[in-house]
Coordinates of C-alpha atoms in Angstrom, one line a residue:
M1 CA 162.0 200.1 117.8
E2 CA 158.3 199.5 118.9
T3 CA 157.1 201.7 116.1
K4 CA 159.3 199.7 113.6
R5 CA 158.0 196.4 115.0
I6 CA 154.3 197.7 114.5
R7 CA 155.2 198.7 111.0
R8 CA 156.5 195.4 109.9
Q9 CA 153.6 193.6 110.9
Q10 CA 151.4 195.6 109.2
Q11 CA 153.2 195.2 105.9
Q12 CA 153.1 191.4 106.4
H13 CA 149.1 191.4 106.4
Q14 CA 148.7 194.1 103.6
P15 CA 148.7 192.6 100.0
S16 CA 151.1 194.1 97.5
P17 CA 149.4 196.4 94.9
G18 CA 148.0 194.6 91.8
S19 CA 148.7 190.9 93.1
G20 CA 145.1 190.1 93.8
S21 CA 143.7 187.7 96.5
H22 CA 145.1 184.1 96.8
E23 CA 142.4 182.8 99.0
P24 CA 140.3 179.8 97.7
E25 CA 136.6 180.4 96.7
N26 CA 133.6 178.6 98.1
E27 CA 130.9 176.9 95.9
E28 CA 129.2 180.3 95.5
G29 CA 132.2 182.2 94.5
A30 CA 132.5 184.2 97.9
S31 CA 135.8 184.6 99.5
Q32 CA 136.3 182.7 102.7
A33 CA 138.8 183.6 105.3
P34 CA 140.5 180.8 106.9
P35 CA 141.2 181.0 110.5
E36 CA 144.8 180.5 109.9
R37 CA 147.1 181.8 107.1
K38 CA 149.2 179.1 105.2
P39 CA 151.4 178.9 102.3
L40 CA 149.3 178.0 99.2
W41 CA 151.3 174.8 98.2
G42 CA 151.6 173.3 101.7
S43 CA 152.3 169.8 102.6
V44 CA 148.7 168.5 102.1
R45 CA 147.4 170.2 98.7
P46 CA 149.6 169.0 96.0
P47 CA 148.5 165.5 96.2
V48 CA 144.9 166.5 96.0
V49 CA 145.6 168.9 93.1
L50 CA 147.4 166.2 91.2
A51 CA 144.6 163.6 91.6
G52 CA 142.3 166.2 90.4
F53 CA 144.4 166.8 87.2
L54 CA 144.6 163.1 86.7
L55 CA 140.8 162.7 87.0
M56 CA 140.5 165.7 84.4
L57 CA 142.8 163.8 82.0
L58 CA 141.0 160.3 82.3
P59 CA 138.2 161.1 79.6
L60 CA 140.6 162.6 77.2
I61 CA 142.7 159.4 77.6
F62 CA 139.5 157.3 77.2
I63 CA 138.6 159.0 74.0
I64 CA 142.1 158.7 72.5
Y65 CA 142.3 155.0 73.5
S66 CA 138.9 154.3 72.0
R67 CA 139.8 155.7 68.6
T68 CA 143.3 154.3 68.3
P69 CA 143.8 150.6 67.8
S70 CA 146.9 149.2 69.5
L71 CA 149.8 148.1 67.5
D72 CA 149.8 144.9 69.6
W73 CA 146.3 144.3 68.6
I74 CA 147.0 144.8 65.2
C75 CA 150.0 142.6 65.2
N76 CA 148.0 139.9 66.7
C77 CA 146.0 139.7 63.8
R78 CA 148.7 138.1 61.7
A79 CA 146.7 137.5 58.8
G80 CA 145.0 140.8 58.9
R81 CA 145.3 143.6 56.4
V82 CA 144.4 147.3 56.5
E83 CA 142.3 148.6 53.7
G84 CA 141.9 152.2 52.7
R85 CA 139.0 153.7 50.8
A86 CA 138.2 157.2 49.9
E87 CA 135.0 157.5 52.0
S88 CA 136.0 155.4 55.0
F89 CA 139.0 153.6 56.4
E90 CA 138.2 150.1 57.4
A91 CA 140.4 147.5 59.0
T92 CA 139.6 143.9 58.8
A93 CA 141.4 140.6 59.2
K94 CA 141.3 138.5 56.1
H95 CA 141.7 134.7 56.3
G96 CA 142.5 135.1 59.9
S97 CA 140.4 135.2 63.1
E98 CA 136.8 136.4 62.7
N99 CA 137.2 138.5 65.9
C100 CA 140.1 140.5 64.4
S101 CA 138.2 143.4 63.1
F102 CA 138.1 146.9 64.3
A103 CA 135.8 148.6 61.7
S104 CA 134.0 151.4 62.9
P105 CA 131.8 154.1 61.2
N106 CA 133.7 157.0 63.1
N107 CA 137.0 155.7 62.2
T108 CA 137.4 157.8 59.0
K109 CA 140.6 158.0 57.2
A110 CA 141.2 161.5 58.3
N111 CA 140.6 160.7 62.0
F112 CA 142.7 157.6 61.8
L113 CA 145.7 159.5 60.3
N114 CA 145.2 162.2 62.8
E115 CA 146.0 159.7 65.5
N116 CA 149.4 159.3 64.4
V117 CA 148.7 155.5 63.7
T118 CA 148.9 156.3 60.0
K119 CA 149.5 153.8 57.2
N120 CA 153.0 155.4 56.7
D121 CA 153.8 154.9 60.4
F122 CA 152.7 151.4 60.4
L123 CA 154.8 150.7 57.5
Q124 CA 157.9 152.2 59.3
K125 CA 157.6 149.3 61.9
N126 CA 159.1 147.0 59.4
V127 CA 155.8 145.0 59.1
T128 CA 155.2 146.1 55.6
E129 CA 154.3 144.4 52.6
D130 CA 157.6 145.6 50.7
N131 CA 159.7 144.4 53.7
D132 CA 157.9 141.0 53.5
L133 CA 158.6 140.7 49.8
Q134 CA 162.2 141.7 50.5
K135 CA 162.7 138.8 52.6
N136 CA 163.0 136.4 49.4
I137 CA 159.5 135.2 50.2
T138 CA 158.4 136.0 46.6
E139 CA 155.5 134.5 44.5
D140 CA 157.9 132.5 42.6
N141 CA 159.3 130.6 45.6
I142 CA 156.7 131.0 48.3
L143 CA 156.2 127.2 48.3
Q144 CA 159.9 126.6 49.1
K145 CA 163.1 127.7 50.5
N146 CA 164.0 131.3 50.3
V147 CA 165.7 130.9 46.9
T148 CA 165.0 132.7 43.9
K149 CA 163.7 130.4 41.3
D150 CA 163.5 130.7 37.3
K151 CA 159.9 129.9 36.6
L152 CA 160.5 130.3 32.9
L153 CA 163.5 127.8 32.9
G154 CA 165.9 130.0 31.4
G155 CA 163.5 131.4 28.8
L156 CA 162.4 127.9 27.5
L157 CA 158.8 128.6 28.7
A158 CA 156.8 131.5 27.4
A159 CA 155.4 134.2 29.9
G160 CA 151.8 135.5 29.8
F161 CA 149.9 132.2 30.4
D162 CA 147.0 132.2 33.0
E163 CA 148.8 130.4 35.9
G164 CA 145.6 129.4 37.5
S165 CA 144.7 127.2 34.3
C166 CA 147.9 125.4 34.6
L167 CA 149.6 125.5 37.9
S168 CA 152.3 123.1 37.0
R169 CA 153.7 125.1 34.1
Y170 CA 155.5 127.8 36.5
Q171 CA 155.3 125.9 39.9
S172 CA 157.5 122.9 38.9
V173 CA 160.6 124.7 39.6
L174 CA 159.8 124.8 43.3
Y175 CA 160.0 120.9 43.3
R176 CA 162.7 120.2 40.8
K177 CA 166.4 121.0 41.2
E178 CA 167.7 123.7 38.8
S179 CA 168.9 122.0 35.6
P180 CA 172.6 122.5 34.9
H181 CA 171.6 122.4 31.0
K182 CA 170.6 125.7 29.7
P183 CA 168.7 126.1 26.3
S184 CA 170.6 127.6 23.6
P185 CA 169.5 131.2 22.4
H186 CA 168.9 129.8 19.1
L187 CA 166.3 127.3 20.4
L188 CA 164.6 130.1 22.4
E189 CA 164.5 132.1 19.4
R190 CA 162.9 129.3 17.3
L191 CA 160.4 128.3 20.1
R192 CA 159.2 132.0 20.2
K193 CA 158.8 132.0 16.2
H194 CA 157.0 128.7 16.4
E195 CA 154.6 130.0 19.1
A196 CA 153.6 132.8 16.8
L197 CA 153.1 130.2 13.9
Q198 CA 150.8 128.2 16.2
K199 CA 148.7 131.3 17.0
R200 CA 148.6 132.8 13.5
C201 CA 147.6 129.4 11.7
G202 CA 146.2 127.4 14.5
P203 CA 142.7 126.1 14.8
N204 CA 139.7 128.7 13.7
T205 CA 142.2 131.2 11.9
K206 CA 141.8 132.1 8.3
P207 CA 144.9 130.3 7.1
Y208 CA 143.6 127.1 9.1
K209 CA 140.2 127.2 7.4
K210 CA 141.7 127.8 4.0
A211 CA 144.0 124.6 4.7
I212 CA 140.8 122.7 5.6
D213 CA 139.2 123.6 2.4
R214 CA 142.3 122.3 0.4
L215 CA 141.2 118.9 1.7
K216 CA 137.9 118.9 0.0
P217 CA 137.9 117.1 -3.6
L218 CA 137.0 119.3 -6.5
G219 CA 133.3 119.7 -7.4
K220 CA 130.3 118.6 -5.6
G221 CA 127.9 115.5 -5.8
K222 CA 128.1 113.9 -9.4
K223 CA 130.2 116.5 -10.6
R224 CA 132.9 115.5 -8.2
K225 CA 136.2 115.3 -10.0
K226 CA 139.1 113.1 -9.0
G227 CA 141.9 115.3 -7.4
Y228 CA 142.0 118.3 -5.3
S229 CA 142.6 122.0 -5.8
N230 CA 146.4 122.8 -6.2
E231 CA 145.8 126.2 -4.7
T232 CA 148.6 127.0 -2.4
T233 CA 148.1 127.4 1.4
E234 CA 149.7 129.9 3.7
C235 CA 150.5 127.4 6.5
G236 CA 151.6 123.7 6.5
Y237 CA 150.2 121.2 9.1
L238 CA 151.7 118.2 10.9
T239 CA 148.9 116.1 12.6
V240 CA 150.1 113.6 15.1
M241 CA 148.2 110.3 15.7
P242 CA 150.0 108.9 18.8
F243 CA 149.3 105.4 19.9
S244 CA 150.6 102.8 22.3
G245 CA 151.5 103.4 25.9
L246 CA 151.6 106.7 27.4
G247 CA 155.6 106.8 27.4
N248 CA 155.5 106.0 23.7
R249 CA 153.0 108.7 22.9
I250 CA 155.2 111.4 24.8
M251 CA 158.2 110.4 22.8
S252 CA 156.5 110.4 19.6
I253 CA 154.8 113.8 20.3
T254 CA 158.1 115.1 21.1
S255 CA 159.7 113.9 17.9
A256 CA 156.8 115.1 15.9
F257 CA 157.2 118.6 17.4
L258 CA 160.9 118.7 16.7
Y259 CA 160.1 117.8 13.0
A260 CA 157.3 120.6 13.0
L261 CA 159.9 123.0 14.4
L262 CA 162.5 122.1 11.7
T263 CA 159.9 122.4 8.8
N264 CA 157.9 125.3 10.1
R265 CA 154.7 123.5 10.3
V266 CA 151.7 123.8 12.7
L267 CA 151.6 120.8 15.4
L268 CA 148.0 119.3 16.0
I269 CA 147.3 116.4 18.1
E270 CA 144.5 113.9 17.7
R271 CA 142.1 114.7 20.6
H272 CA 141.0 111.1 21.2
S273 CA 144.5 110.3 22.3
G274 CA 143.7 111.5 25.7
I275 CA 146.4 114.1 25.6
G276 CA 144.0 116.9 26.8
D277 CA 143.2 115.3 29.9
L278 CA 147.0 114.8 30.9
F279 CA 148.9 117.8 29.5
C280 CA 148.3 121.5 29.7
E281 CA 148.4 123.6 26.2
P282 CA 152.0 124.3 25.5
F283 CA 151.5 127.3 23.1
P284 CA 150.1 130.5 24.3
D285 CA 146.7 131.9 23.0
T286 CA 145.9 128.8 20.9
S287 CA 145.4 125.0 21.1
W288 CA 147.5 122.0 19.9
L289 CA 144.5 119.8 19.9
L290 CA 142.6 119.0 16.6
P291 CA 139.0 120.9 17.1
Q292 CA 136.0 118.8 17.6
D293 CA 134.6 119.9 14.3
F294 CA 137.6 118.9 12.3
S295 CA 135.8 117.4 9.3
P296 CA 138.5 115.0 7.9
R297 CA 138.9 113.4 11.4
N298 CA 137.6 110.0 10.5
Q299 CA 139.3 110.2 7.1
F300 CA 142.8 110.7 8.9
R301 CA 142.0 108.3 11.6
S302 CA 141.3 105.5 8.8
L303 CA 144.8 105.8 7.5
S304 CA 147.3 103.0 7.6
K305 CA 150.4 101.6 6.0
T306 CA 148.3 100.0 3.5
S307 CA 146.5 103.4 2.4
P308 CA 147.2 104.8 -0.9
Q309 CA 148.1 108.1 0.7
C310 CA 150.8 106.3 2.8
F311 CA 154.3 107.9 1.8
G312 CA 156.0 104.5 1.5
N313 CA 153.3 103.3 -0.8
M314 CA 153.3 106.6 -3.0
L315 CA 157.1 106.3 -3.3
K316 CA 157.0 102.6 -4.1
N317 CA 154.3 103.2 -6.7
K318 CA 156.1 106.2 -8.0
V319 CA 153.0 108.5 -7.5
M320 CA 154.8 111.0 -5.3
G321 CA 157.7 111.5 -7.7
N322 CA 155.8 111.5 -10.7
G323 CA 153.4 114.2 -9.6
I324 CA 156.2 116.3 -8.4
N325 CA 158.2 116.0 -11.7
G326 CA 155.6 117.2 -13.8
S327 CA 152.3 115.2 -13.7
S328 CA 149.2 117.1 -12.9
N329 CA 149.2 118.1 -9.1
E330 CA 145.4 117.6 -9.1
S331 CA 145.9 113.9 -8.8
L332 CA 147.9 114.3 -5.6
S333 CA 146.4 114.1 -2.4
P334 CA 146.7 117.4 -0.2
Y335 CA 147.7 115.0 2.8
V336 CA 150.3 112.3 3.1
F337 CA 150.4 109.7 5.8
L338 CA 153.6 108.9 7.3
N339 CA 153.9 105.5 8.8
L340 CA 156.8 105.9 11.4
A341 CA 156.0 103.1 13.8
N342 CA 157.9 99.9 14.4
G343 CA 157.3 97.5 11.5
Y344 CA 157.5 100.2 8.9
S345 CA 158.7 99.4 5.4
D346 CA 161.9 100.3 3.7
F347 CA 160.0 102.7 1.6
D348 CA 158.5 104.3 4.7
Q349 CA 161.9 104.6 6.1
L350 CA 163.0 107.0 3.1
F351 CA 161.4 109.7 5.0
F352 CA 164.7 110.0 6.7
C353 CA 166.4 111.0 3.3
E354 CA 167.2 114.3 2.0
D355 CA 165.6 113.9 -1.4
D356 CA 162.3 112.5 -0.1
Q357 CA 161.9 115.3 2.3
R358 CA 161.9 117.7 -0.6
L359 CA 159.0 116.0 -1.8
L360 CA 157.0 116.5 1.2
R361 CA 157.6 120.4 1.5
K362 CA 154.6 121.2 -0.9
I363 CA 152.1 118.8 0.9
P364 CA 149.8 121.0 3.1
W365 CA 149.0 118.2 5.6
L366 CA 151.1 115.7 6.9
V367 CA 149.6 112.8 9.1
V368 CA 152.2 111.1 11.2
S369 CA 151.6 107.8 13.2
S370 CA 154.4 106.8 15.4
N371 CA 155.1 105.1 18.8
Q372 CA 158.8 105.9 18.5
Y373 CA 161.3 108.4 19.6
F374 CA 162.7 108.9 16.1
V375 CA 164.7 112.1 17.0
P376 CA 168.2 110.4 16.3
A377 CA 167.3 109.7 12.9
L378 CA 166.5 113.3 12.0
F379 CA 170.2 114.0 12.5
F380 CA 171.0 111.8 9.4
I381 CA 169.2 114.4 7.2
P382 CA 171.9 116.8 6.2
T383 CA 169.7 119.9 5.9
F384 CA 168.4 119.3 9.3
E385 CA 171.9 118.3 10.9
E386 CA 173.2 121.9 10.9
E387 CA 170.0 123.3 12.3
L388 CA 169.9 120.7 14.9
G389 CA 173.4 121.5 16.0
R390 CA 172.7 125.0 16.7
L391 CA 169.4 124.2 18.5
F392 CA 171.0 121.7 20.7
P393 CA 174.8 122.3 21.0
E394 CA 174.5 119.4 23.7
R395 CA 173.1 116.6 21.7
D396 CA 172.0 114.6 24.7
T397 CA 169.6 117.3 25.9
V398 CA 166.9 117.2 23.1
F399 CA 164.3 115.5 25.1
H400 CA 165.2 117.2 28.4
H401 CA 164.4 120.6 26.9
L402 CA 161.5 119.9 24.6
G403 CA 159.9 117.6 27.3
R404 CA 160.0 120.3 29.9
Y405 CA 158.6 122.9 27.4
L406 CA 155.8 120.7 25.9
F407 CA 154.4 118.6 28.8
H408 CA 152.8 120.2 31.8
P409 CA 150.6 118.3 34.0
T410 CA 147.0 119.5 34.3
N411 CA 145.7 120.5 37.5
P412 CA 144.3 117.3 38.5
V413 CA 147.3 115.4 37.7
W414 CA 149.3 118.3 39.5
G415 CA 147.2 117.6 42.5
L416 CA 148.3 113.9 42.6
I417 CA 151.9 114.9 42.3
T418 CA 152.1 117.6 44.9
R419 CA 150.1 115.8 47.4
S420 CA 152.3 112.6 47.1
Y421 CA 155.6 114.9 47.2
E422 CA 154.5 116.8 50.1
S423 CA 153.5 113.7 52.0
Y424 CA 156.2 111.3 51.4
L425 CA 159.2 112.8 49.5
T426 CA 159.8 116.3 50.7
K427 CA 161.2 115.7 54.0
A428 CA 163.9 113.1 52.9
D429 CA 167.4 114.2 52.4
E430 CA 167.6 112.0 49.1
R431 CA 165.2 110.5 47.1
V432 CA 165.8 107.4 45.1
G433 CA 163.4 106.3 42.2
L434 CA 163.1 102.6 41.3
Q435 CA 161.2 102.2 38.0
I436 CA 160.3 98.5 37.6
R437 CA 158.7 97.2 34.5
V438 CA 158.6 93.6 33.7
F439 CA 158.0 92.6 30.1
N440 CA 158.5 88.9 30.2
G441 CA 155.8 87.6 32.5
R442 CA 157.4 84.2 32.6
T443 CA 160.1 85.3 34.9
N444 CA 159.6 85.3 38.7
P445 CA 159.4 88.7 40.2
L446 CA 161.8 87.9 43.0
E447 CA 164.5 87.4 40.4
Y448 CA 164.0 91.0 39.2
L449 CA 163.7 92.2 42.7
N450 CA 167.1 90.4 43.6
R451 CA 168.8 92.1 40.5
I452 CA 167.4 95.4 41.2
L453 CA 168.5 95.3 44.9
K454 CA 171.8 94.3 43.8
C455 CA 172.3 97.2 41.7
A456 CA 171.1 99.6 44.1
L457 CA 173.3 98.3 46.9
E458 CA 176.5 98.0 44.8
E459 CA 176.2 101.6 43.4
K460 CA 175.3 102.8 47.1
L461 CA 171.9 104.1 46.3
L462 CA 170.6 102.1 49.1
P463 CA 172.4 101.0 52.3
N464 CA 172.9 97.3 53.4
I465 CA 170.8 96.0 56.3
S466 CA 172.5 94.9 59.6
L467 CA 171.4 91.6 60.5
H468 CA 173.2 91.8 64.1
G469 CA 173.1 95.3 64.6
P470 CA 170.7 97.0 67.3
V471 CA 166.9 97.0 66.6
V472 CA 166.8 100.7 67.0
S473 CA 169.2 103.0 65.2
T474 CA 171.5 104.8 67.9
S475 CA 172.9 107.4 65.4
T476 CA 171.9 111.1 65.7
G477 CA 171.2 113.0 62.9
A478 CA 170.9 110.2 60.5
K479 CA 170.4 110.8 56.9
S480 CA 167.1 110.0 55.6
K481 CA 166.3 108.4 52.2
V482 CA 162.9 107.6 50.6
V483 CA 162.5 105.0 48.0
L484 CA 160.0 105.8 45.4
I485 CA 158.9 102.7 43.6
T486 CA 156.7 102.7 40.4
S487 CA 155.4 99.3 39.2
L488 CA 152.2 97.5 38.0
D489 CA 153.0 94.9 40.9
S490 CA 153.1 95.6 44.6
T491 CA 155.5 92.7 45.3
Y492 CA 158.6 94.8 45.0
F493 CA 157.3 97.5 47.3
E494 CA 156.3 95.0 49.9
K495 CA 159.7 93.2 49.9
I496 CA 161.7 96.3 50.2
R497 CA 159.7 98.1 52.7
R498 CA 159.6 94.9 54.9
M499 CA 163.5 94.4 54.6
Y500 CA 164.1 98.0 55.9
W501 CA 161.3 97.8 58.5
E502 CA 162.6 94.6 59.9
H503 CA 166.2 95.3 60.1
P504 CA 168.1 98.4 60.8
T505 CA 170.6 99.8 58.0
A506 CA 174.3 99.3 58.5
T507 CA 175.0 102.9 58.0
G508 CA 172.3 104.2 60.3
E509 CA 170.3 105.8 57.5
I510 CA 166.5 105.9 57.8
I511 CA 164.9 104.4 54.9
S512 CA 161.2 104.9 53.9
V513 CA 159.5 103.3 51.0
Y514 CA 156.5 104.5 48.9
Q515 CA 154.5 103.2 46.0
P516 CA 151.7 105.6 44.6
S517 CA 149.8 102.8 43.0
H518 CA 150.0 99.1 41.7
E519 CA 147.2 98.9 38.9
G520 CA 148.2 95.2 38.0
A521 CA 148.2 95.8 34.3
E522 CA 148.7 98.7 31.7
Q523 CA 145.3 100.2 30.8
T524 CA 146.1 102.3 27.7
G525 CA 143.0 104.7 27.1
N526 CA 141.8 104.6 30.6
T527 CA 142.1 108.2 31.8
T528 CA 142.1 107.6 35.5
H529 CA 144.9 105.0 35.1
E530 CA 146.9 107.2 32.6
M531 CA 146.6 110.2 35.0
K532 CA 148.2 108.1 37.7
A533 CA 151.0 106.9 35.4
W534 CA 151.8 110.4 34.3
A535 CA 151.8 111.6 38.0
E536 CA 154.2 108.6 38.7
I537 CA 156.5 109.5 35.9
Y538 CA 156.7 113.0 36.9
L539 CA 157.4 111.8 40.6
L540 CA 160.2 109.8 39.2
S541 CA 161.7 112.9 37.5
L542 CA 161.9 114.6 40.8
C543 CA 164.2 112.2 42.3
D544 CA 167.9 112.7 42.8
T545 CA 169.0 109.3 41.4
L546 CA 167.2 106.7 39.3
V547 CA 167.2 103.0 38.5
T548 CA 165.0 102.0 35.3
S549 CA 164.1 98.9 33.6
T550 CA 165.4 98.0 30.1
W551 CA 163.2 99.0 27.1
S552 CA 160.9 101.0 29.5
T553 CA 159.6 104.1 27.9
F554 CA 158.2 105.2 31.2
G555 CA 161.6 105.3 32.5
Y556 CA 162.9 107.0 29.4
V557 CA 160.5 109.9 30.0
A558 CA 161.4 110.2 33.7
Q559 CA 165.1 110.4 33.0
G560 CA 164.8 112.9 30.4
L561 CA 162.7 115.4 32.3
A562 CA 164.9 114.8 35.3
G563 CA 168.1 115.4 33.3
L564 CA 169.6 112.2 34.9
K565 CA 171.6 109.3 33.6
P566 CA 169.9 106.4 35.2
L567 CA 171.2 103.0 36.1
I568 CA 169.6 100.5 33.8
T569 CA 168.6 97.0 35.1
M570 CA 167.3 93.9 33.4
I571 CA 169.5 94.2 30.3
P572 CA 169.7 91.0 28.3
S573 CA 172.6 88.8 29.0
N574 CA 174.0 91.2 31.5
P575 CA 173.2 90.4 35.1
D576 CA 174.6 93.8 36.4
C577 CA 173.1 97.2 36.0
R578 CA 174.7 99.7 33.9
L579 CA 174.9 103.5 33.9
A580 CA 173.4 105.0 30.8
M581 CA 175.5 106.9 28.3
S582 CA 173.1 110.0 28.4
M583 CA 169.6 111.2 29.6
E584 CA 168.0 110.6 26.0
P585 CA 165.4 108.1 25.1
C586 CA 166.4 105.2 22.9
Y587 CA 165.1 104.9 19.4
H588 CA 164.2 101.3 19.4
F589 CA 163.6 100.5 15.8
P590 CA 165.7 103.1 13.7
P591 CA 165.8 102.7 9.9
F592 CA 168.7 101.2 8.0
Y593 CA 171.2 103.8 7.1
G594 CA 171.6 104.6 3.4
C595 CA 169.0 106.4 1.3
K596 CA 169.6 105.2 -2.3
A597 CA 169.0 101.5 -1.1
A598 CA 168.6 99.9 2.2
N599 CA 172.3 99.1 3.1
T600 CA 172.5 96.9 6.1
S601 CA 176.3 96.8 5.9
V602 CA 176.5 100.3 7.4
D603 CA 176.4 100.5 10.9
A604 CA 174.1 103.6 11.9
G605 CA 175.6 103.6 15.3
A606 CA 179.0 104.6 13.9
V607 CA 177.9 107.2 11.4
L608 CA 177.9 110.2 13.7
P609 CA 179.9 110.8 16.8
Y610 CA 176.9 111.7 18.9
V611 CA 174.4 108.8 17.9
R612 CA 175.2 105.6 19.5
H613 CA 173.5 102.3 20.0
C614 CA 171.5 102.1 23.1
E615 CA 172.6 100.1 26.3
D616 CA 169.4 98.0 26.4
M617 CA 168.5 97.6 22.7
K618 CA 171.3 96.2 20.5
N619 CA 170.0 98.0 17.1
G620 CA 168.6 101.0 18.9
L621 CA 169.9 104.5 18.6
K622 CA 170.5 107.2 21.1
L623 CA 172.0 110.6 21.1
V624 CA 175.0 111.0 23.5

């Protein structure tokens, strides 16, 4: 037994073959025998080993952390953007904090990708540009709610314009409700063809230069002959000389454009009418303004209803008819003046007759002077009536479509509009426009105010005030309305604002009142004044409901652009307001119906079912 015990003790102290020694080494590498043998992984050594292991990992962790920006840091740079280049990879915060930058010369694209914080990984965190765009925050509706907007207005507008040169063209949809009236496919087709015509034959083109030469009399100096060349021109032109107030000019240009569309003529506007400061160019890649170097400018501007080239005078003197019927065309002027303003003669009114329209087809240049919306009378011309029906199946949408196509505020005017809208109109639940224009200065403004308020209150556009109610409204979630007032006088604004400031409303609604300007008097030709006027017309067209004044072209344009039937006040011999039959403007001074002779016995308002007399002008005509 003793022998076995001794043998077992010897085997315990003797290492197994090939196992090697498990004794720790001192600093010099020599073995050091401890006084007492203990297992290697005792109760004291594991924490020490773990601490040493962590100490070894610290440098590696520091290197990785210093080279990899945290996603939290990246997300904090909300306006930042990661930009990659072929040579280096830089991340900078654009339009955000200046401290939001982690560019480093050692952060190459390869290193950055190797740290598993790659662009693809980052995109998978749902913070991608594609994800942002898919949240209905597109370029088209970035300024408003997450609703897809049709910036081309159902194809009415052409694509391809420089958006920065005319912000209103494609941004107007962000401020205006979508129109329920869609342009017809035939209108869209004709507009695209007309745009091509304006580009092909517009200013500084070969056909234009050839047409200019056609205006020069034959011969030179003493050898100058009477008459002009009868050489045909490739393109015909309609030059517009608009005058009177801004509303009148807008309506006359719209009428002239429709006539140009029907007769395939290039539309050119007299530059000195101030149009270039108010409206953007409506046609792509060309201009609708007469060039500065237009040589016959003074010649055209001197034309009047007494000029020999006036269409009415040529018909009266049988100059036009005789020339077309066989006499030498050299005696005919290559241009004809069309007097379509109020006060035009019976012979001038023959412009709206079928036979007389045929005489104008061979004239290269037509110069029209008008302050009227003569569109309704174009429907009386048989050759135009059918085409107009195809262009506008809804007859009362002519100005609504053509006005939105032609008239886009220039950037300075658009700034006036958007600043006013965002500051005073955008937060209201409903916008009520009151357009007040007084033509009879002898009447007390308070009388007009009472009639306007009576209309607005009876039609529930504005709430009554409570004379005995609480000083502060106790209703929660009260509806808010803003009243936009446009007038040359500030009296109406001050009275209405004071009424709703000093008294609570009977309905609990919150009413605010805003008037952009009060110029005192109309200042036709003053650019600043007309920019404000155009801005106010446009702001009215952004309202939900309108109350307009009788005879006012200012209100006509606003209602047409808005696509609204307004309540018309101040109608003669009518103390109450009246809902308009349509959103179309009124043609104040239409021609007598009848082309062979002026026939006053025929009621022009009863000839066609969609042409009626205006509500505010007994003899006026409007489309319904």
